[in-house]
Coordinates of C-alpha atoms in Angstrom, one line a residue:
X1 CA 90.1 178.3 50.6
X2 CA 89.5 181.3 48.5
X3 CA 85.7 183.0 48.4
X4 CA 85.1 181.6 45.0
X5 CA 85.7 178.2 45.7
X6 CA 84.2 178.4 48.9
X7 CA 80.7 179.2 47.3
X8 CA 81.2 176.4 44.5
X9 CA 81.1 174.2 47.6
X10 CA 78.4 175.4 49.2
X11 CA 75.8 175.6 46.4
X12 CA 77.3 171.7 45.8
X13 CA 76.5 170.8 49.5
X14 CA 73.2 173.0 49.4
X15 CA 72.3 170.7 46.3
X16 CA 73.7 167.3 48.0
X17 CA 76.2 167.0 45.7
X18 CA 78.7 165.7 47.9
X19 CA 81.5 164.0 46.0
X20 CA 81.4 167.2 43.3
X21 CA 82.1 169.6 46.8
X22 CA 84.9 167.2 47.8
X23 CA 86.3 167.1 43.9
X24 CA 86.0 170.9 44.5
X25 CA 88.0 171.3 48.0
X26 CA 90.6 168.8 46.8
X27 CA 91.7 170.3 44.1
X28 CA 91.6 174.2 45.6
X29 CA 93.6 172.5 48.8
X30 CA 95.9 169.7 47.0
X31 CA 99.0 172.5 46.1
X32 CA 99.0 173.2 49.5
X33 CA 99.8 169.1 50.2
X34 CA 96.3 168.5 51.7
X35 CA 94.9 165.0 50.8
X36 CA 91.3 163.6 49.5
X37 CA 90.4 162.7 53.5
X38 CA 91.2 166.4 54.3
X39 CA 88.7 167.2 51.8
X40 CA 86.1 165.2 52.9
X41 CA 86.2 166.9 56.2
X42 CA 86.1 170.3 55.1
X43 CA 83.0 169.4 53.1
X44 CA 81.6 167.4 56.3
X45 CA 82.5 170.5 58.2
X46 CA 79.8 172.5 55.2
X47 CA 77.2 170.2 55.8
X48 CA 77.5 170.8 59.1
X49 CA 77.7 174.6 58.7
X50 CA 74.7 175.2 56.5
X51 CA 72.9 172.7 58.6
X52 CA 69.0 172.6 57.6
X53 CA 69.4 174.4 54.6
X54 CA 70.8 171.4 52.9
X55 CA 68.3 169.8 50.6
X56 CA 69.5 166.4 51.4
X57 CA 68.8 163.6 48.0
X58 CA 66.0 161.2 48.7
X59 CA 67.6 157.6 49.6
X60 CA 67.2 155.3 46.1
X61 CA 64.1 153.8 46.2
X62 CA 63.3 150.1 47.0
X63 CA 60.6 148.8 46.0
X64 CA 60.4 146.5 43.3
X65 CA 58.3 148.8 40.5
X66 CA 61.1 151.5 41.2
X67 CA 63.7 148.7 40.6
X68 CA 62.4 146.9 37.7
X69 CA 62.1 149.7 35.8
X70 CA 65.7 150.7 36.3
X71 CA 66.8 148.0 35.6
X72 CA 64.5 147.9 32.3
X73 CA 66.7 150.9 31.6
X74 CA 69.9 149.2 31.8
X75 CA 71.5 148.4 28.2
X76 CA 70.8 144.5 28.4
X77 CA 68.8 142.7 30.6
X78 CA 69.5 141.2 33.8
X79 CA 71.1 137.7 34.0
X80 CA 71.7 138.6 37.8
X81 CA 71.3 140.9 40.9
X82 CA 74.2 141.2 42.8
X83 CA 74.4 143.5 46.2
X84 CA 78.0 144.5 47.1
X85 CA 79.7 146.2 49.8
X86 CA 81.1 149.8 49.5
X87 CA 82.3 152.4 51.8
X88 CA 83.9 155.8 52.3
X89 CA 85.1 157.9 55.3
X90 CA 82.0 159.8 54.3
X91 CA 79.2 157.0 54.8
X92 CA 80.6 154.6 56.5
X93 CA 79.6 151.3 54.8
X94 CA 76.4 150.9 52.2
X95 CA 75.5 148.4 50.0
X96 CA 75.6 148.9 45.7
X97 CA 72.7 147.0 44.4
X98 CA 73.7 146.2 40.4
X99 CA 72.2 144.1 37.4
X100 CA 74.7 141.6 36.5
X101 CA 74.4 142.4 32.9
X102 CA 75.7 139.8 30.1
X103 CA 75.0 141.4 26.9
X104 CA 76.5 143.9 26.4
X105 CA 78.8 142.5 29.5
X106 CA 79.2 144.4 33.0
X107 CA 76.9 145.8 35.1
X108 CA 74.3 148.4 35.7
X109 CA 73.2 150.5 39.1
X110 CA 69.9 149.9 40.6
X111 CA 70.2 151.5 43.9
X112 CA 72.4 152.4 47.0
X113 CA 71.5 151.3 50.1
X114 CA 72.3 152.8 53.4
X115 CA 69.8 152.0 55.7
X116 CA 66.5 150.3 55.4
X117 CA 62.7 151.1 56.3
X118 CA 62.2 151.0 60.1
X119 CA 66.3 151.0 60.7
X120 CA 66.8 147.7 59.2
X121 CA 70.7 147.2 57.9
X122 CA 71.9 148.5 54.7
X123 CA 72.6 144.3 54.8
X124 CA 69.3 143.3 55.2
X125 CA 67.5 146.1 52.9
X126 CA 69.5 145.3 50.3
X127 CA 69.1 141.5 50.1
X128 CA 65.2 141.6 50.7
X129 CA 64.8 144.0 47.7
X130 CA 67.7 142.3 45.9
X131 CA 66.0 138.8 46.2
X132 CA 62.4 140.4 45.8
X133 CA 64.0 141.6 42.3
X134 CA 65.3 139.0 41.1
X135 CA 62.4 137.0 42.1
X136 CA 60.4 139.1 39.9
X137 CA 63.0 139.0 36.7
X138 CA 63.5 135.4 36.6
X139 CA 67.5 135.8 37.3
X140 CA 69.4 134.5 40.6
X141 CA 70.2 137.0 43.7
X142 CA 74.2 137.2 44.6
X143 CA 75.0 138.4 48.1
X144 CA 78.0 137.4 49.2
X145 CA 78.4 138.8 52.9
X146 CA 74.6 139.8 53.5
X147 CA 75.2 140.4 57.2
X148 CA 79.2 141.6 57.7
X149 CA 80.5 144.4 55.4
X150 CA 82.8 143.2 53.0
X151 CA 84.2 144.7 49.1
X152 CA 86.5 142.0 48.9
X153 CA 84.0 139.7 48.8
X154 CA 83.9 137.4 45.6
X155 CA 82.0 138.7 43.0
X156 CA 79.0 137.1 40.6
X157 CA 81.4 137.7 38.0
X158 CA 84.9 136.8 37.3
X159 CA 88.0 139.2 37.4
X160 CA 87.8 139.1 33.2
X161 CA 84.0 139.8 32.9
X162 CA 82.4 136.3 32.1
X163 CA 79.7 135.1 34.2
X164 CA 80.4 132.7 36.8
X165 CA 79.7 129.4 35.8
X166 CA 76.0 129.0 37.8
X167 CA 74.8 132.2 35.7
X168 CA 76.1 130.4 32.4
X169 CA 74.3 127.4 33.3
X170 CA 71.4 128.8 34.6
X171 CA 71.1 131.0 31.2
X172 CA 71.4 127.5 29.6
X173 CA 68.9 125.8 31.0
X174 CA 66.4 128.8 30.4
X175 CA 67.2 128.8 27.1
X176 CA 66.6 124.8 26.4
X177 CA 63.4 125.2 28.1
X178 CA 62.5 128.1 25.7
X179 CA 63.3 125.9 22.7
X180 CA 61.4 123.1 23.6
X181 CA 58.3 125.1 24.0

């Protein structure tokens, strides 16, 4: 890699910016047939170079003021909280906890979980905060494989956006219950 590129990766991996390094390496080392993995471990291979000197990102916080008022920030409100498996040859597995969003339709990022307090399980972390949110909005708490990583696990939405039927009837019934007050 030449010097210049190799300092754009650096002051990325000094910063934590991870994924912009790896965008960095890849495309320096991708004429010379190397592949996205190859990337990664040059990056990892950074980190582990410049060591302590890394001003590692603080893990997304948890707790439920934190959450509520991302998810306050979101474009719609919540009809849902959904947690859902990821992964990369980078972190292994973590959990992405979203607002299942209905207006305007999609989603929105609350937080990504790696671990939890005290070593708990990206798995378990993410549900109790997930259900502890979604407890405090009002909305239902999706978790499809709490306990074994999975991102082919079915989704709180289907494959063309709509809400799954529980969140259209849930919606429903909270409405009739607002009009007959």
């Amino acid at each position: 890699m030449e010097e210049q590129t190799r300092r754009a990766v650096d002051a990325d991996v000094l910063r934590d910016r991870r994924m912009m390094a790896v965008k960095a390496v890849w495309e320096a080392l991708r004429p010379l047939g190397l592949g996205l993995r190859e990337a990664e471990q040059v990056v990892h291979a950074r980190y582990e170079a410049l060591g302590d000197r890394v001003q590692y990102s603080r893990p997304d916080p948890l707790d439920i003021p934190s959450l509520v008022l991302r998810a306050g920030a979101l474009p719609g409100p919540a009809v849902a909280v959904e947690a859902v498996w990821d992964g990369d040859t980078v972190h292994d597995w973590f959990v992405l906890l979203v607002a299942v969003l209905d207006h305007p339709s999609g989603e929105g990022h609350l937080a990504t979980v790696h671990r939890g307090p005290g070593g708990s399980t990206a798995g378990t972390a993410a549900t109790e905060a997930g259900r502890a949110l979604a407890d405090y909005l009002g909305v239902p708490f999706h978790f499809a494989s709490p306990d074994v990583p999975d991102d082919e696990a079915p989704r709180r939405r289907s494959a063309e956006g709509r809400a799954c039927p529980e969140v259209s009837d849930q919606r429903r019934q909270r409405r009739s219950g607002e009009a007959g007050r």
